[in-house]
PDB file of C-alpha atoms in Angstrom:
ATOM      1  CA  UNK A  22      -8.899  -2.601  38.668  1.00 44.00           C
ATOM      2  CA  UNK A  23      -7.580  -0.556  41.622  1.00 43.00           C
ATOM      3  CA  UNK A  24      -8.249   3.160  41.965  1.00 45.00           C
ATOM      4  CA  UNK A  25      -4.575   3.838  41.224  1.00 40.00           C
ATOM      5  CA  UNK A  26      -4.760   1.756  38.035  1.00 43.00           C
ATOM      6  CA  UNK A  27      -7.910   3.560  36.910  1.00 43.00           C
ATOM      7  CA  UNK A  28      -6.227   6.902  37.557  1.00 41.00           C
ATOM      8  CA  UNK A  29      -3.174   5.955  35.480  1.00 38.00           C
ATOM      9  CA  UNK A  30      -5.389   4.687  32.650  1.00 42.00           C
ATOM     10  CA  UNK A  31      -7.405   7.909  32.716  1.00 46.00           C
ATOM     11  CA  UNK A  32      -4.194   9.961  32.550  1.00 41.00           C
ATOM     12  CA  UNK A  33      -2.947   7.897  29.584  1.00 46.00           C
ATOM     13  CA  UNK A  34      -6.198   8.525  27.730  1.00 50.00           C
ATOM     14  CA  UNK A  35      -6.323  12.255  28.425  1.00 52.00           C
ATOM     15  CA  UNK A  36      -2.641  13.226  28.178  1.00 62.00           C
ATOM     16  CA  UNK A  37      -1.964  14.882  24.802  1.00 65.00           C
ATOM     17  CA  UNK A  38       0.673  13.362  22.548  1.00 68.00           C
ATOM     18  CA  UNK A  39       3.879  15.383  22.373  1.00 76.00           C
ATOM     19  CA  UNK A  40       4.809  16.825  18.995  1.00 80.00           C
ATOM     20  CA  UNK A  41       8.248  15.197  18.949  1.00 83.00           C
ATOM     21  CA  UNK A  42       6.623  11.773  19.290  1.00 85.00           C
ATOM     22  CA  UNK A  43       4.379  12.487  16.329  1.00 88.00           C
ATOM     23  CA  UNK A  44       7.388  13.754  14.373  1.00 92.00           C
ATOM     24  CA  UNK A  45       9.165  10.460  15.015  1.00 93.00           C
ATOM     25  CA  UNK A  46       6.127   8.566  13.745  1.00 93.00           C
ATOM     26  CA  UNK A  47       6.031  10.753  10.631  1.00 95.00           C
ATOM     27  CA  UNK A  48       9.685  10.005   9.821  1.00 95.00           C
ATOM     28  CA  UNK A  49       9.288   6.275  10.439  1.00 96.00           C
ATOM     29  CA  UNK A  50       6.047   6.036   8.462  1.00 96.00           C
ATOM     30  CA  UNK A  51       7.430   8.075   5.546  1.00 95.00           C
ATOM     31  CA  UNK A  52      10.539   5.922   5.134  1.00 96.00           C
ATOM     32  CA  UNK A  53       8.507   2.726   5.552  1.00 97.00           C
ATOM     33  CA  UNK A  54       6.010   3.943   2.925  1.00 95.00           C
ATOM     34  CA  UNK A  55       8.787   4.849   0.487  1.00 94.00           C
ATOM     35  CA  UNK A  56      10.451   1.453   0.830  1.00 96.00           C
ATOM     36  CA  UNK A  57       7.126  -0.397   0.588  1.00 96.00           C
ATOM     37  CA  UNK A  58       6.178   1.560  -2.541  1.00 93.00           C
ATOM     38  CA  UNK A  59       9.546   0.846  -4.188  1.00 93.00           C
ATOM     39  CA  UNK A  60       9.452  -2.835  -3.215  1.00 96.00           C
ATOM     40  CA  UNK A  61       5.909  -3.366  -4.534  1.00 94.00           C
ATOM     41  CA  UNK A  62       6.806  -1.532  -7.762  1.00 91.00           C
ATOM     42  CA  UNK A  63       9.922  -3.664  -8.269  1.00 94.00           C
ATOM     43  CA  UNK A  64       8.425  -7.071  -7.429  1.00 95.00           C
ATOM     44  CA  UNK A  65       5.188  -6.702  -9.395  1.00 92.00           C
ATOM     45  CA  UNK A  66       7.025  -5.527 -12.505  1.00 91.00           C
ATOM     46  CA  UNK A  67       9.580  -8.327 -12.138  1.00 94.00           C
ATOM     47  CA  UNK A  68       6.802 -10.936 -11.960  1.00 94.00           C
ATOM     48  CA  UNK A  69       5.132  -9.555 -15.102  1.00 90.00           C
ATOM     49  CA  UNK A  70       8.497  -9.491 -16.893  1.00 92.00           C
ATOM     50  CA  UNK A  71       9.169 -13.102 -15.850  1.00 93.00           C
ATOM     51  CA  UNK A  72       5.911 -14.302 -17.397  1.00 92.00           C
ATOM     52  CA  UNK A  73       6.583 -12.230 -20.518  1.00 89.00           C
ATOM     53  CA  UNK A  74       9.887 -14.003 -21.037  1.00 90.00           C
ATOM     54  CA  UNK A  75       8.143 -17.311 -20.431  1.00 89.00           C
ATOM     55  CA  UNK A  76       6.097 -16.491 -23.545  1.00 89.00           C
ATOM     56  CA  UNK A  77       9.237 -15.348 -25.415  1.00 88.00           C
ATOM     57  CA  UNK A  78       8.133 -11.720 -25.313  1.00 89.00           C
ATOM     58  CA  UNK A  79      11.210  -9.549 -24.693  1.00 88.00           C
ATOM     59  CA  UNK A  80      10.994  -6.519 -22.474  1.00 89.00           C
ATOM     60  CA  UNK A  81      12.363  -4.764 -19.435  1.00 89.00           C
ATOM     61  CA  UNK A  82      11.278  -2.476 -16.651  1.00 89.00           C
ATOM     62  CA  UNK A  83      12.882   0.648 -15.302  1.00 88.00           C
ATOM     63  CA  UNK A  84      11.865   3.682 -13.289  1.00 84.00           C
ATOM     64  CA  UNK A  85       9.101   4.378 -15.804  1.00 80.00           C
ATOM     65  CA  UNK A  86       7.531   0.925 -15.506  1.00 81.00           C
ATOM     66  CA  UNK A  87       7.297  -2.153 -17.715  1.00 84.00           C
ATOM     67  CA  UNK A  88       8.145  -1.866 -21.407  1.00 84.00           C
ATOM     68  CA  UNK A  89       7.751  -4.598 -24.039  1.00 83.00           C
ATOM     69  CA  UNK A  90       9.839  -4.725 -27.201  1.00 83.00           C
ATOM     70  CA  UNK A  91       6.992  -6.023 -29.362  1.00 79.00           C
ATOM     71  CA  UNK A  92       3.584  -4.598 -30.206  1.00 74.00           C
ATOM     72  CA  UNK A  93       0.680  -6.139 -28.311  1.00 70.00           C
ATOM     73  CA  UNK A  94      -1.007  -6.817 -31.624  1.00 66.00           C
ATOM     74  CA  UNK A  95       1.868  -9.077 -32.682  1.00 68.00           C
ATOM     75  CA  UNK A  96       1.781 -12.840 -33.123  1.00 77.00           C
ATOM     76  CA  UNK A  97       3.508 -13.456 -29.783  1.00 83.00           C
ATOM     77  CA  UNK A  98       0.622 -11.855 -27.919  1.00 80.00           C
ATOM     78  CA  UNK A  99      -1.720 -14.816 -27.897  1.00 84.00           C
ATOM     79  CA  UNK A 100      -4.803 -14.963 -25.684  1.00 80.00           C
ATOM     80  CA  UNK A 101      -2.926 -16.951 -23.019  1.00 85.00           C
ATOM     81  CA  UNK A 102       0.063 -14.607 -23.134  1.00 84.00           C
ATOM     82  CA  UNK A 103      -2.059 -11.464 -22.852  1.00 80.00           C
ATOM     83  CA  UNK A 104      -4.146 -12.757 -19.962  1.00 81.00           C
ATOM     84  CA  UNK A 105      -1.174 -14.193 -18.053  1.00 86.00           C
ATOM     85  CA  UNK A 106       1.137 -11.204 -18.420  1.00 85.00           C
ATOM     86  CA  UNK A 107      -1.411  -8.456 -17.815  1.00 82.00           C
ATOM     87  CA  UNK A 108      -2.981 -10.216 -14.828  1.00 84.00           C
ATOM     88  CA  UNK A 109       0.330 -11.267 -13.254  1.00 87.00           C
ATOM     89  CA  UNK A 110       0.952  -7.785 -11.876  1.00 87.00           C
ATOM     90  CA  UNK A 111      -2.350  -7.325  -9.969  1.00 86.00           C
ATOM     91  CA  UNK A 112      -2.367 -10.979  -8.870  1.00 89.00           C
ATOM     92  CA  UNK A 113       1.172 -10.765  -7.451  1.00 93.00           C
ATOM     93  CA  UNK A 114       0.232  -7.495  -5.742  1.00 91.00           C
ATOM     94  CA  UNK A 115      -2.851  -9.167  -4.263  1.00 91.00           C
ATOM     95  CA  UNK A 116      -0.737 -12.017  -2.867  1.00 95.00           C
ATOM     96  CA  UNK A 117       1.649  -9.541  -1.243  1.00 96.00           C
ATOM     97  CA  UNK A 118      -1.317  -7.596   0.121  1.00 94.00           C
ATOM     98  CA  UNK A 119      -2.939 -10.646   1.717  1.00 94.00           C
ATOM     99  CA  UNK A 120       0.328 -11.862   3.270  1.00 97.00           C
ATOM    100  CA  UNK A 121       1.253  -8.441   4.656  1.00 97.00           C
ATOM    101  CA  UNK A 122      -2.278  -7.818   5.967  1.00 95.00           C
ATOM    102  CA  UNK A 123      -2.297 -11.219   7.694  1.00 96.00           C
ATOM    103  CA  UNK A 124       1.067 -10.442   9.320  1.00 96.00           C
ATOM    104  CA  UNK A 125      -0.222  -6.980  10.239  1.00 95.00           C
ATOM    105  CA  UNK A 126      -3.250  -8.482  11.979  1.00 93.00           C
ATOM    106  CA  UNK A 127      -1.794 -11.526  13.701  1.00 93.00           C
ATOM    107  CA  UNK A 128       1.811 -10.773  14.701  1.00 93.00           C
ATOM    108  CA  UNK A 129       1.359  -9.868  18.340  1.00 91.00           C
ATOM    109  CA  UNK A 130       4.577  -7.977  19.024  1.00 90.00           C
ATOM    110  CA  UNK A 131       5.840  -5.559  16.386  1.00 93.00           C
ATOM    111  CA  UNK A 132       8.349  -2.750  16.262  1.00 94.00           C
ATOM    112  CA  UNK A 133       6.843   0.568  15.182  1.00 95.00           C
ATOM    113  CA  UNK A 134       8.953   0.516  12.007  1.00 96.00           C
ATOM    114  CA  UNK A 135       7.729  -2.998  11.148  1.00 96.00           C
ATOM    115  CA  UNK A 136       4.160  -1.947  11.982  1.00 96.00           C
ATOM    116  CA  UNK A 137       4.231   0.896   9.466  1.00 97.00           C
ATOM    117  CA  UNK A 138       6.042  -1.230   6.880  1.00 97.00           C
ATOM    118  CA  UNK A 139       3.312  -3.889   7.029  1.00 97.00           C
ATOM    119  CA  UNK A 140       0.634  -1.193   7.005  1.00 96.00           C
ATOM    120  CA  UNK A 141       1.975   0.434   3.846  1.00 96.00           C
ATOM    121  CA  UNK A 142       2.758  -2.891   2.183  1.00 96.00           C
ATOM    122  CA  UNK A 143      -0.834  -4.048   2.456  1.00 95.00           C
ATOM    123  CA  UNK A 144      -2.350  -0.628   1.630  1.00 94.00           C
ATOM    124  CA  UNK A 145      -0.187  -0.026  -1.446  1.00 93.00           C
ATOM    125  CA  UNK A 146      -0.422  -3.646  -2.614  1.00 93.00           C
ATOM    126  CA  UNK A 147      -4.209  -3.708  -2.300  1.00 90.00           C
ATOM    127  CA  UNK A 148      -4.334  -0.384  -4.091  1.00 87.00           C
ATOM    128  CA  UNK A 149      -2.266  -1.759  -6.977  1.00 85.00           C
ATOM    129  CA  UNK A 150      -4.155  -5.059  -7.104  1.00 83.00           C
ATOM    130  CA  UNK A 151      -7.688  -3.688  -6.803  1.00 75.00           C
ATOM    131  CA  UNK A 152      -7.526   0.070  -7.269  1.00 67.00           C
ATOM    132  CA  UNK A 153      -5.325  -0.434 -10.314  1.00 62.00           C
ATOM    133  CA  UNK A 154      -8.125  -2.418 -11.940  1.00 61.00           C
ATOM    134  CA  UNK A 155     -10.460   0.559 -11.591  1.00 57.00           C
ATOM    135  CA  UNK A 156      -7.795   2.815 -13.092  1.00 55.00           C
ATOM    136  CA  UNK A 157      -7.295   0.418 -16.018  1.00 57.00           C
ATOM    137  CA  UNK A 158     -11.044   0.305 -16.648  1.00 53.00           C
ATOM    138  CA  UNK A 159     -11.263   4.110 -16.767  1.00 48.00           C
ATOM    139  CA  UNK A 160      -8.116   4.537 -18.875  1.00 47.00           C
ATOM    140  CA  UNK A 161      -8.899   1.582 -21.167  1.00 48.00           C
ATOM    141  CA  UNK A 162      -5.508  -0.076 -20.725  1.00 52.00           C
ATOM    142  CA  UNK A 163      -3.772  -2.938 -18.923  1.00 56.00           C
ATOM    143  CA  UNK A 164      -6.259  -5.351 -17.403  1.00 57.00           C
ATOM    144  CA  UNK A 165      -9.010  -3.613 -19.389  1.00 57.00           C
ATOM    145  CA  UNK A 166      -7.561  -5.382 -22.443  1.00 60.00           C
ATOM    146  CA  UNK A 167      -8.068  -8.692 -20.636  1.00 58.00           C
ATOM    147  CA  UNK A 168     -11.692  -7.819 -19.887  1.00 59.00           C
ATOM    148  CA  UNK A 169     -12.261  -7.033 -23.549  1.00 58.00           C
ATOM    149  CA  UNK A 170     -10.670 -10.339 -24.586  1.00 59.00           C
ATOM    150  CA  UNK A 171     -13.079 -12.069 -22.222  1.00 59.00           C
ATOM    151  CA  UNK A 172     -15.909 -10.080 -23.842  1.00 61.00           C
ATOM    152  CA  UNK A 173     -17.111  -8.466 -20.615  1.00 61.00           C
ATOM    153  CA  UNK A 174     -19.607  -5.657 -21.219  1.00 62.00           C
ATOM    154  CA  UNK A 175     -19.596  -2.184 -19.683  1.00 63.00           C
ATOM    155  CA  UNK A 176     -22.139  -3.138 -17.018  1.00 73.00           C
ATOM    156  CA  UNK A 177     -19.878  -5.919 -15.744  1.00 69.00           C
ATOM    157  CA  UNK A 178     -16.904  -3.547 -15.657  1.00 65.00           C
ATOM    158  CA  UNK A 179     -18.838  -0.910 -13.678  1.00 71.00           C
ATOM    159  CA  UNK A 180     -20.206  -3.528 -11.277  1.00 78.00           C
ATOM    160  CA  UNK A 181     -16.712  -4.933 -10.762  1.00 73.00           C
ATOM    161  CA  UNK A 182     -15.416  -1.432 -10.005  1.00 72.00           C
ATOM    162  CA  UNK A 183     -18.097  -0.933  -7.345  1.00 80.00           C
ATOM    163  CA  UNK A 184     -17.321  -4.295  -5.739  1.00 83.00           C
ATOM    164  CA  UNK A 185     -13.607  -3.485  -5.745  1.00 78.00           C
ATOM    165  CA  UNK A 186     -14.264  -0.106  -4.105  1.00 79.00           C
ATOM    166  CA  UNK A 187     -16.255  -1.846  -1.375  1.00 86.00           C
ATOM    167  CA  UNK A 188     -13.447  -4.369  -0.813  1.00 86.00           C
ATOM    168  CA  UNK A 189     -10.922  -1.539  -0.525  1.00 85.00           C
ATOM    169  CA  UNK A 190     -13.141   0.131   2.074  1.00 88.00           C
ATOM    170  CA  UNK A 191     -13.338  -3.099   4.097  1.00 89.00           C
ATOM    171  CA  UNK A 192      -9.553  -3.406   3.949  1.00 90.00           C
ATOM    172  CA  UNK A 193      -9.395   0.117   5.344  1.00 89.00           C
ATOM    173  CA  UNK A 194     -11.669  -0.879   8.232  1.00 90.00           C
ATOM    174  CA  UNK A 195      -9.425  -3.817   9.127  1.00 91.00           C
ATOM    175  CA  UNK A 196      -6.364  -1.596   9.041  1.00 91.00           C
ATOM    176  CA  UNK A 197      -8.022   0.957  11.300  1.00 89.00           C
ATOM    177  CA  UNK A 198      -9.013  -1.654  13.871  1.00 90.00           C
ATOM    178  CA  UNK A 199      -5.381  -2.810  13.991  1.00 92.00           C
ATOM    179  CA  UNK A 200      -4.170   0.794  14.345  1.00 90.00           C
ATOM    180  CA  UNK A 201      -6.698   1.392  17.130  1.00 88.00           C
ATOM    181  CA  UNK A 202      -5.553  -1.725  19.006  1.00 88.00           C
ATOM    182  CA  UNK A 203      -1.836  -0.982  18.586  1.00 90.00           C
ATOM    183  CA  UNK A 204      -1.424   2.591  19.849  1.00 89.00           C
ATOM    184  CA  UNK A 205      -2.086   4.184  23.257  1.00 86.00           C
ATOM    185  CA  UNK A 206      -5.590   5.576  23.538  1.00 81.00           C
ATOM    186  CA  UNK A 207      -4.386   9.174  23.968  1.00 80.00           C
ATOM    187  CA  UNK A 208      -3.435   9.004  20.274  1.00 81.00           C
ATOM    188  CA  UNK A 209      -6.984   8.112  19.244  1.00 78.00           C
ATOM    189  CA  UNK A 210      -9.436   8.694  22.091  1.00 77.00           C
ATOM    190  CA  UNK A 211     -11.161  11.734  20.564  1.00 78.00           C
ATOM    191  CA  UNK A 212     -11.702  13.228  17.125  1.00 80.00           C
ATOM    192  CA  UNK A 213      -9.063  15.943  17.493  1.00 83.00           C
ATOM    193  CA  UNK A 214      -6.317  13.628  18.776  1.00 83.00           C
ATOM    194  CA  UNK A 215      -7.177  10.965  16.208  1.00 85.00           C
ATOM    195  CA  UNK A 216      -7.175  13.456  13.332  1.00 87.00           C
ATOM    196  CA  UNK A 217      -3.775  14.876  14.311  1.00 89.00           C
ATOM    197  CA  UNK A 218      -2.274  11.401  14.697  1.00 90.00           C
ATOM    198  CA  UNK A 219      -3.680  10.097  11.412  1.00 91.00           C
ATOM    199  CA  UNK A 220      -2.720  13.223   9.476  1.00 92.00           C
ATOM    200  CA  UNK A 221       0.895  13.175  10.672  1.00 93.00           C
ATOM    201  CA  UNK A 222       1.553   9.423  10.781  1.00 93.00           C
ATOM    202  CA  UNK A 223      -0.433   8.277   7.733  1.00 93.00           C
ATOM    203  CA  UNK A 224      -1.901  11.004   5.503  1.00 92.00           C
ATOM    204  CA  UNK A 225       1.225  13.170   5.204  1.00 93.00           C
ATOM    205  CA  UNK A 226       3.480  10.202   4.289  1.00 93.00           C
ATOM    206  CA  UNK A 227       0.878   9.182   1.691  1.00 90.00           C
ATOM    207  CA  UNK A 228       0.842  12.727   0.313  1.00 87.00           C
ATOM    208  CA  UNK A 229       4.602  12.486  -0.164  1.00 86.00           C
ATOM    209  CA  UNK A 230       4.042   9.399  -2.308  1.00 82.00           C
ATOM    210  CA  UNK A 231       1.140  11.132  -4.050  1.00 75.00           C
ATOM    211  CA  UNK A 232       3.430  14.055  -4.890  1.00 73.00           C
ATOM    212  CA  UNK A 233       5.815  11.583  -6.483  1.00 60.00           C
ATOM    213  CA  UNK A 234       3.360   8.936  -7.789  1.00 48.00           C
ATOM    214  CA  UNK A 235       5.855   7.462 -10.234  1.00 50.00           C
ATOM    215  CA  UNK A 236       9.571   7.570 -10.843  1.00 48.00           C
ATOM    216  CA  UNK A 237       8.982   9.211 -14.208  1.00 48.00           C
ATOM    217  CA  UNK A 238       9.064  12.980 -13.755  1.00 46.00           C
ATOM    218  CA  UNK A 239       7.126  13.504 -16.997  1.00 48.00           C
ATOM    219  CA  UNK A 240       4.106  11.517 -15.815  1.00 48.00           C
ATOM    220  CA  UNK A 241       3.779  12.819 -12.252  1.00 47.00           C
ATOM    221  CA  UNK A 242       0.535  14.611 -12.967  1.00 48.00           C
ATOM    222  CA  UNK A 243      -1.090  12.270 -15.462  1.00 53.00           C
ATOM    223  CA  UNK A 244      -4.728  11.259 -14.977  1.00 54.00           C
ATOM    224  CA  UNK A 245      -3.679   7.617 -14.646  1.00 56.00           C
ATOM    225  CA  UNK A 246      -1.324   8.281 -11.734  1.00 60.00           C
ATOM    226  CA  UNK A 247      -3.930  10.525 -10.131  1.00 61.00           C
ATOM    227  CA  UNK A 248      -6.507   7.713 -10.242  1.00 59.00           C
ATOM    228  CA  UNK A 249      -4.030   5.141  -8.934  1.00 64.00           C
ATOM    229  CA  UNK A 250      -3.273   7.281  -5.892  1.00 68.00           C
ATOM    230  CA  UNK A 251      -6.769   8.577  -5.218  1.00 70.00           C
ATOM    231  CA  UNK A 252      -8.027   5.013  -4.775  1.00 74.00           C
ATOM    232  CA  UNK A 253      -5.842   4.861  -1.654  1.00 81.00           C
ATOM    233  CA  UNK A 254      -8.339   7.311  -0.139  1.00 81.00           C
ATOM    234  CA  UNK A 255     -10.957   4.562  -0.158  1.00 81.00           C
ATOM    235  CA  UNK A 256      -8.658   2.534   2.112  1.00 85.00           C
ATOM    236  CA  UNK A 257      -7.760   5.492   4.346  1.00 86.00           C
ATOM    237  CA  UNK A 258     -11.330   6.813   4.660  1.00 85.00           C
ATOM    238  CA  UNK A 259     -12.427   4.398   7.443  1.00 85.00           C
ATOM    239  CA  UNK A 260      -9.579   5.671   9.620  1.00 83.00           C
ATOM    240  CA  UNK A 261     -11.533   8.906  10.016  1.00 82.00           C
ATOM    241  CA  UNK A 262     -15.178   7.821  10.016  1.00 82.00           C
ATOM    242  CA  UNK A 263     -15.429   4.276  11.436  1.00 76.00           C
ATOM    243  CA  UNK A 264     -16.219   3.948  15.136  1.00 70.00           C
ATOM    244  CA  UNK A 265     -13.386   1.947  16.761  1.00 68.00           C
ATOM    245  CA  UNK A 266     -14.046  -1.224  18.695  1.00 64.00           C
ATOM    246  CA  UNK A 267     -11.765  -2.351  21.519  1.00 59.00           C
ATOM    247  CA  UNK A 268     -12.813  -5.981  21.135  1.00 58.00           C
ATOM    248  CA  UNK A 269     -11.040  -6.351  17.774  1.00 72.00           C
ATOM    249  CA  UNK A 270      -7.374  -7.442  17.790  1.00 78.00           C
ATOM    250  CA  UNK A 271      -7.072  -7.182  21.570  1.00 79.00           C
ATOM    251  CA  UNK A 272      -4.137  -9.626  21.415  1.00 84.00           C
ATOM    252  CA  UNK A 273      -1.864  -6.966  19.903  1.00 85.00           C
ATOM    253  CA  UNK A 274       0.682  -5.265  22.135  1.00 88.00           C
ATOM    254  CA  UNK A 275       0.628  -1.485  22.486  1.00 88.00           C
ATOM    255  CA  UNK A 276       3.308   0.462  20.588  1.00 88.00           C
ATOM    256  CA  UNK A 277       4.489   3.135  23.024  1.00 80.00           C
ATOM    257  CA  UNK A 278       7.642   4.610  21.499  1.00 82.00           C
ATOM    258  CA  UNK A 279      10.327   3.719  18.928  1.00 86.00           C
ATOM    259  CA  UNK A 280      13.078   1.313  19.981  1.00 88.00           C
ATOM    260  CA  UNK A 281      16.711   1.422  18.905  1.00 89.00           C
ATOM    261  CA  UNK A 282      16.028  -1.349  16.393  1.00 92.00           C
ATOM    262  CA  UNK A 283      13.429   0.902  14.765  1.00 93.00           C
ATOM    263  CA  UNK A 284      16.155   3.338  13.764  1.00 94.00           C
ATOM    264  CA  UNK A 285      18.249   0.436  12.477  1.00 94.00           C
ATOM    265  CA  UNK A 286      15.275  -0.658  10.381  1.00 94.00           C
ATOM    266  CA  UNK A 287      14.961   2.862   8.991  1.00 95.00           C
ATOM    267  CA  UNK A 288      18.536   2.594   7.776  1.00 95.00           C
ATOM    268  CA  UNK A 289      17.668  -0.721   6.131  1.00 96.00           C
ATOM    269  CA  UNK A 290      14.563   0.827   4.535  1.00 96.00           C
ATOM    270  CA  UNK A 291      16.649   3.665   3.121  1.00 96.00           C
ATOM    271  CA  UNK A 292      19.335   1.247   1.897  1.00 97.00           C
ATOM    272  CA  UNK A 293      16.751  -1.067   0.324  1.00 96.00           C
ATOM    273  CA  UNK A 294      15.069   1.854  -1.437  1.00 94.00           C
ATOM    274  CA  UNK A 295      18.412   3.081  -2.780  1.00 95.00           C
ATOM    275  CA  UNK A 296      19.476  -0.368  -4.034  1.00 96.00           C
ATOM    276  CA  UNK A 297      16.170  -1.047  -5.791  1.00 94.00           C
ATOM    277  CA  UNK A 298      16.264   2.410  -7.340  1.00 92.00           C
ATOM    278  CA  UNK A 299      19.854   1.809  -8.481  1.00 92.00           C
ATOM    279  CA  UNK A 300      18.930  -1.531 -10.079  1.00 91.00           C
ATOM    280  CA  UNK A 301      16.101   0.105 -12.025  1.00 92.00           C
ATOM    281  CA  UNK A 302      18.023   3.148 -13.289  1.00 89.00           C
ATOM    282  CA  UNK A 303      19.448   1.308 -16.311  1.00 85.00           C
ATOM    283  CA  UNK A 304      16.548  -1.138 -16.590  1.00 88.00           C
ATOM    284  CA  UNK A 305      16.025  -4.690 -15.331  1.00 89.00           C
ATOM    285  CA  UNK A 306      16.270  -7.441 -17.944  1.00 89.00           C
ATOM    286  CA  UNK A 307      15.879 -11.209 -17.798  1.00 82.00           C
ATOM    287  CA  UNK A 308      18.153 -13.460 -19.817  1.00 66.00           C
TER     288      UNK A 308
END
């Protein structure tokens, strides 16, 4: 590399990031997170409702979540029905998480809006698929009922929770390596710059979702919703403590600043969030 090239690279690494650039990232990340959260909520509940109707169990889902019209102790809730319906939600979330994480890792050229959408899709989907299992085990509901049907003891449940927590942490490491490879080094080259960037672009948007963890205003501060959101911290933790490595995901192009299509995507995110919210206001039914 020439002396001029080294000088430019050094300037890029040392030049502080302007506040208006970070503000743009905050807006983009927040809208992407909101749309991803709404989309994951809608699709996972729809999948569970589809399997419920396949077993002739009527129900619907709305802004408060999935509701069945029959008691789970009824004749319709056979072993197969219980296992299929209660596992369909975390399994569908896991599929979305794997697909979005793969796209996040391997798509070379991404808009900033698409970058944050894929980031939040895989984080929130993994949290629902894996972190939700830990929440169910603590609260004694949902997939916990499946574990009891399979006669798993407390030791197996605790061990599974520890394994899941480790998997969530590894997912967080992968996400951080992609973030490190995708942004200019002056965003991440030292602890102070990295902390400011991560707080504004990732932690604050997550806190907005944490403030409104469900669409049901009466359950905002329930223990269950607290546990579901806190497990996201296991994914976000590596962003602050893991030492970055330049060798990982070096094929990814650097995201310098938002393009005009990013703002168009933000409009689509807002529209998609509004439409999904509108569909769920009166409840979604299958016939």
